[in-house]
Amino acid sequence: MQANFKMLIKGILTFIPGLYAVFAKPMSETGTHSARYCYSVWLRHLVTAHENGLQTDPRVVAELGPGSSIGTGLAALISGAESYCALDVVEYGGTERNLAIFDQLVDLFRSREPIPGEDEFPEVKPNLASYQFPDQVLTAERLNRALEINRIARLRKSVVSAGADDSCAHYKVPWHDVEVIESSSIDMIFSQAVLEHVDDLGHCYDGMYQWLKPGGLMSHTVDFRCHNTAQAQDWNGHWTYSALTWRLIRGRRSHPSINRLPVSQHLRFMQLAGFNVVVEQRFPLPTKIDEKQVAPRFRPISQTDLTTSGVLIQALK
Ligand SMILES: C[S@@+](CC[C@H](N)C(=O)[O-])C[C@H]1O[C@@H](n2cnc3c(N)ncnc32)[C@H](O)[C@@H]1O
């Protein structure tokens, strides 16, 4: 399997003093620079939870890896949550961007805009059976209460004073220590395209378990594809690379990078942490590689792992 030559060269160049800063730049922009993306992502987590009979009205919400803005969490606040805490390892965005996204999100909820779907965001998962505004979850009564003018003004102020004691929005960057969030204080934690980037997955799932209240929900979309480290048509080519090739591709960068762990490993860590997995919606893709081509580190590997390009997992503490 051919490594993506450009990625390999860039990785190698980071080992040369003076070139590290040029080639080790963190991710510049993620999907959350767009209000419509944030709206779409939050509603997909919410609708999927509803379809599976899980809670859809969390009071205290946390998010791992919000990226370019905290907009997805702001969508959670606007639709009814009382507080939101974002944890990331790289600082992105800023108040001005978050405010602009907040205002656009309020308009989207006020006009009960349909969920932006596969045409607009073909890469965003999970796909839904319907992209109509989810009146079944955000009923007129709930939304009227949530969009009440004084409430929205208070939330908007919280975006400006994010992190202050009286703010509803908190952004902790970088986070490492599980103590960053009080134990058993969160109703729902979610992430979108983040857990494939986390190096210490066991620590992360243990943290999430500790933060959630008993019965609390976690909802994660994970993308197992190669993130440009292989040729475009070889979505799982990264599992064939030896430790050395991978070390060269990664270079001295700590971000952006992927942990290369397949779905079974995520499920194992969740189980070890104590989670009860309720929803496992896999996004299958045909594989061009078989077990013999997979690097020793990943063997044995199941056919399920080899053909799972992504997953939406919802689990309860
Ligand atoms: C591909 S971006 C996705 C961002 C955003 N969720 C979105 O949908 O646009 C991955 C994000 O995960 C963050 N990340 C990586 N490792 C992390 C960790 N250990 N804890 C929290 N966030 C992490 C990155 O900094 C980045 O914000």
XYZ file of C-alpha atoms and ligand atoms in Angstrom:
344
model
C 0.000 0.000 0.000
C 1.371 3.404 -1.051
C 1.778 6.011 1.677
C 0.662 9.494 0.716
C 4.034 10.740 -0.505
C 3.333 14.376 0.357
C 2.389 13.513 3.951
C 5.463 11.321 4.284
C 7.820 14.077 3.085
C 6.156 16.678 5.288
C 6.503 14.362 8.272
C 10.183 13.732 7.578
C 10.823 17.476 7.160
C 9.565 18.135 10.692
C 12.683 16.341 11.974
C 14.908 19.025 10.402
C 15.629 21.863 12.814
C 14.105 25.095 11.518
C 11.508 23.315 9.368
C 9.495 21.982 12.297
C 7.562 25.244 12.683
C 6.696 25.269 8.967
C 5.394 21.707 8.725
C 4.084 21.126 12.231
C 1.348 23.739 12.128
C -1.790 22.612 13.944
C -5.017 22.122 11.995
C -6.046 25.494 10.661
C -9.802 25.187 10.289
C -12.330 22.516 11.207
C -15.993 22.190 10.230
C -17.165 24.150 13.274
C -16.197 27.456 11.653
C -19.655 27.157 10.025
C -22.854 27.707 12.034
C -24.799 25.419 9.697
C -22.242 22.637 10.293
C -22.562 23.060 14.085
C -26.365 23.043 13.845
C -26.278 19.929 11.692
C -23.877 18.063 13.981
C -25.738 18.851 17.214
C -29.113 17.901 15.752
C -27.746 14.640 14.349
C -26.556 13.580 17.821
C -29.884 14.644 19.310
C -32.101 12.992 16.687
C -30.123 9.742 16.894
C -30.486 9.737 20.681
C -34.243 10.284 20.295
C -34.569 7.459 17.756
C -32.915 5.142 20.246
C -35.040 6.160 23.205
C -32.214 8.035 24.949
C -32.376 11.363 26.771
C -32.608 14.420 24.510
C -32.891 17.215 27.051
C -29.511 17.300 28.818
C -29.036 20.137 31.302
C -25.257 19.982 31.555
C -23.365 19.215 28.338
C -19.665 18.724 27.604
C -17.850 18.341 24.305
C -14.474 16.912 23.461
C -12.553 18.659 20.673
C -14.861 21.444 19.473
C -12.240 22.683 16.965
C -12.614 26.039 15.210
C -15.483 27.282 17.371
C -17.625 26.137 20.280
C -20.651 26.407 17.972
C -21.864 22.831 18.360
C -22.012 23.341 22.123
C -23.703 26.705 21.605
C -26.375 24.843 19.610
C -26.829 22.604 22.669
C -27.231 25.670 24.910
C -29.631 27.424 22.544
C -31.803 24.315 22.300
C -32.192 24.053 26.059
C -29.021 23.044 27.929
C -28.083 25.181 30.931
C -24.338 24.838 30.783
C -21.658 23.633 28.406
C -17.991 22.826 28.837
C -15.608 22.290 25.913
C -12.299 20.455 26.249
C -9.634 20.668 23.585
C -5.876 20.378 23.308
C -5.346 23.215 20.806
C -6.900 26.647 21.138
C -8.902 27.783 18.100
C -11.411 30.504 17.283
C -12.170 33.309 19.657
C -15.033 35.309 21.091
C -15.833 37.207 17.919
C -16.228 34.063 15.855
C -18.235 32.328 18.598
C -20.591 35.308 18.840
C -21.171 35.414 15.084
C -21.919 31.681 15.100
C -24.184 32.068 18.131
C -26.304 34.683 16.324
C -26.575 32.562 13.200
C -27.548 29.531 15.273
C -30.315 31.468 17.008
C -31.718 32.369 13.579
C -31.518 28.748 12.435
C -33.445 27.537 15.501
C -35.955 30.408 15.313
C -36.784 29.557 11.711
C -36.820 25.815 12.500
C -34.444 25.313 9.605
C -34.229 21.730 8.279
C -31.033 19.901 9.253
C -28.322 20.498 6.623
C -27.923 17.063 5.088
C -25.790 14.947 2.792
C -25.845 17.414 -0.127
C -24.388 20.213 1.950
C -22.141 18.166 4.238
C -21.411 14.843 2.505
C -18.641 14.034 5.002
C -20.703 14.543 8.139
C -22.059 11.434 9.816
C -24.362 9.933 10.868
C -26.790 10.235 7.980
C -30.392 10.617 9.077
C -33.577 9.114 7.649
C -35.090 12.618 7.566
C -33.509 16.059 7.660
C -36.741 17.843 8.519
C -36.546 20.045 11.597
C -36.919 17.576 14.505
C -40.229 18.820 15.984
C -40.535 15.456 17.715
C -37.486 16.354 19.874
C -37.537 20.136 19.944
C -41.255 20.568 20.430
C -42.823 24.004 20.003
C -43.130 24.283 23.786
C -39.489 23.366 24.433
C -38.187 25.630 21.710
C -40.320 28.611 22.745
C -38.959 28.287 26.260
C -35.400 27.830 25.010
C -35.551 30.802 22.623
C -37.131 33.193 25.107
C -35.546 36.578 24.518
C -34.014 37.085 27.994
C -32.603 33.582 27.987
C -30.930 34.128 24.619
C -29.502 37.463 25.826
C -28.088 35.722 28.917
C -26.521 32.956 26.809
C -25.022 35.533 24.441
C -23.433 37.306 27.395
C -22.032 33.962 28.500
C -20.231 33.595 25.180
C -18.460 36.892 25.856
C -17.593 35.938 29.431
C -16.873 32.261 28.660
C -14.990 30.698 31.542
C -16.170 33.163 34.189
C -17.875 31.612 37.220
C -21.308 32.919 36.238
C -20.978 31.989 32.547
C -22.884 29.053 31.039
C -19.989 28.357 28.655
C -16.562 27.034 29.603
C -13.612 26.248 27.335
C -10.673 24.348 28.836
C -7.565 24.183 26.668
C -5.372 22.253 26.878
C -6.959 19.698 29.134
C -5.064 16.642 30.341
C -6.180 16.025 33.876
C -9.464 14.243 34.552
C -9.983 16.625 37.496
C -10.711 19.383 34.951
C -14.429 18.496 35.299
C -16.177 17.625 38.527
C -17.113 13.954 38.923
C -20.716 12.948 38.146
C -21.648 16.460 36.988
C -22.429 15.989 33.262
C -25.658 14.775 31.635
C -24.250 14.358 28.132
C -20.817 14.439 26.540
C -20.355 14.291 22.799
C -17.708 14.625 20.110
C -17.542 14.781 16.346
C -14.476 13.496 14.497
C -12.279 13.735 17.606
C -11.657 10.355 19.215
C -9.568 9.130 16.278
C -7.114 11.912 17.216
C -6.816 11.136 20.927
C -3.555 9.428 21.879
C -4.523 8.121 25.290
C -7.969 6.722 24.613
C -8.210 4.742 27.849
C -7.575 7.910 29.891
C -10.150 9.784 27.829
C -12.939 7.201 28.173
C -12.163 6.831 31.895
C -12.446 10.611 32.228
C -15.769 10.709 30.430
C -17.095 7.942 32.651
C -16.014 9.848 35.751
C -17.570 13.145 34.552
C -20.970 11.729 33.625
C -23.771 11.414 36.124
C -25.069 7.860 36.597
C -27.286 7.205 33.557
C -25.500 10.010 31.658
C -25.100 9.738 27.893
C -22.066 9.924 25.660
C -22.454 10.281 21.904
C -19.453 10.165 19.589
C -18.907 10.068 15.862
C -15.485 8.614 15.063
C -13.811 8.598 11.647
C -11.428 5.654 11.155
C -10.283 6.651 7.681
C -6.660 7.427 6.877
C -6.934 11.245 7.034
C -4.801 11.709 3.879
C -1.990 9.470 5.077
C -2.690 7.003 2.228
C -3.888 7.477 -1.344
C -7.468 8.767 -1.520
C -8.890 5.438 -2.723
C -7.182 3.487 0.113
C -9.289 4.708 3.032
C -7.797 2.121 5.424
C -4.251 2.039 3.980
C -2.875 3.528 7.219
C -3.339 0.159 8.940
C -0.714 -1.400 6.656
C 2.146 0.927 7.663
C 4.996 -0.330 9.806
C 5.807 1.525 13.009
C 8.724 3.220 11.197
C 6.652 4.471 8.242
C 4.041 5.772 10.642
C 6.708 7.480 12.745
C 8.009 9.235 9.617
C 4.540 10.308 8.453
C 3.735 11.677 11.874
C 7.128 13.353 12.221
C 7.561 15.499 15.318
C 3.986 16.741 15.064
C 1.669 16.021 17.904
C -1.263 17.548 15.933
C -2.970 16.781 13.748
C -2.497 13.073 14.033
C -4.593 9.963 14.338
C -4.289 7.010 16.700
C -5.157 4.397 14.008
C -7.329 2.421 16.447
C -10.233 0.526 14.834
C -13.768 0.340 16.171
C -13.170 -2.782 18.312
C -10.497 -0.943 20.318
C -12.839 1.948 21.056
C -15.492 -0.509 22.215
C -12.928 -2.274 24.399
C -11.870 0.964 26.109
C -15.508 1.950 26.637
C -16.264 -1.392 28.180
C -13.186 -1.205 30.434
C -14.283 2.247 31.585
C -17.688 0.785 32.519
C -19.934 2.094 29.714
C -22.992 0.300 28.443
C -23.023 0.743 24.653
C -26.589 1.265 23.452
C -26.088 2.401 19.846
C -23.334 1.269 17.502
C -24.111 2.602 14.038
C -21.245 1.620 11.754
C -20.446 3.252 8.412
C -19.173 0.371 6.279
C -16.815 0.686 3.317
C -15.329 -2.145 1.244
C -11.717 -2.942 2.080
C -8.922 -3.400 -0.474
C -6.593 -4.882 2.119
C -6.824 -8.137 4.030
C -5.486 -9.216 7.397
C -2.137 -10.350 5.930
C -1.391 -6.802 4.729
C -2.181 -5.197 8.061
C 0.823 -4.135 10.177
C 1.657 -6.665 12.937
C 0.613 -4.170 15.597
C -3.030 -4.386 14.426
C -3.241 -8.153 14.014
C -5.419 -10.054 14.478
C -7.986 -7.710 12.926
C -11.597 -8.650 12.289
C -13.476 -8.169 9.026
C -15.737 -5.772 10.951
C -12.780 -3.561 11.865
C -11.400 -3.715 8.323
C -14.677 -2.553 6.804
C -15.765 0.037 9.391
C -14.805 3.499 8.153
C -16.575 5.306 10.959
C -19.055 4.860 13.754
C -21.645 6.681 15.814
C -21.614 5.306 19.314
C -24.021 6.205 22.075
C -23.381 4.741 25.488
C -24.647 5.155 29.033
C -22.790 5.343 32.337
C -10.986 16.990 13.162
S -11.097 18.136 14.447
C -12.847 18.104 14.734
C -13.317 19.369 15.349
C -14.826 19.508 15.509
N -15.341 18.529 16.426
C -15.527 19.455 14.190
O -16.439 18.645 14.032
O -15.182 20.284 13.330
C -10.426 17.269 15.835
C -10.458 18.049 17.119
O -10.063 17.185 18.200
C -9.198 17.907 19.047
N -8.450 16.954 19.883
C -7.411 16.158 19.567
N -7.003 15.453 20.637
C -7.836 15.799 21.650
C -7.957 15.416 23.022
N -7.121 14.520 23.582
N -8.924 15.977 23.777
C -9.782 16.883 23.239
N -9.724 17.276 21.951
C -8.779 16.750 21.176
C -8.381 18.729 18.062
O -7.650 19.763 18.666
C -9.508 19.245 17.164
O -10.170 20.326 17.742
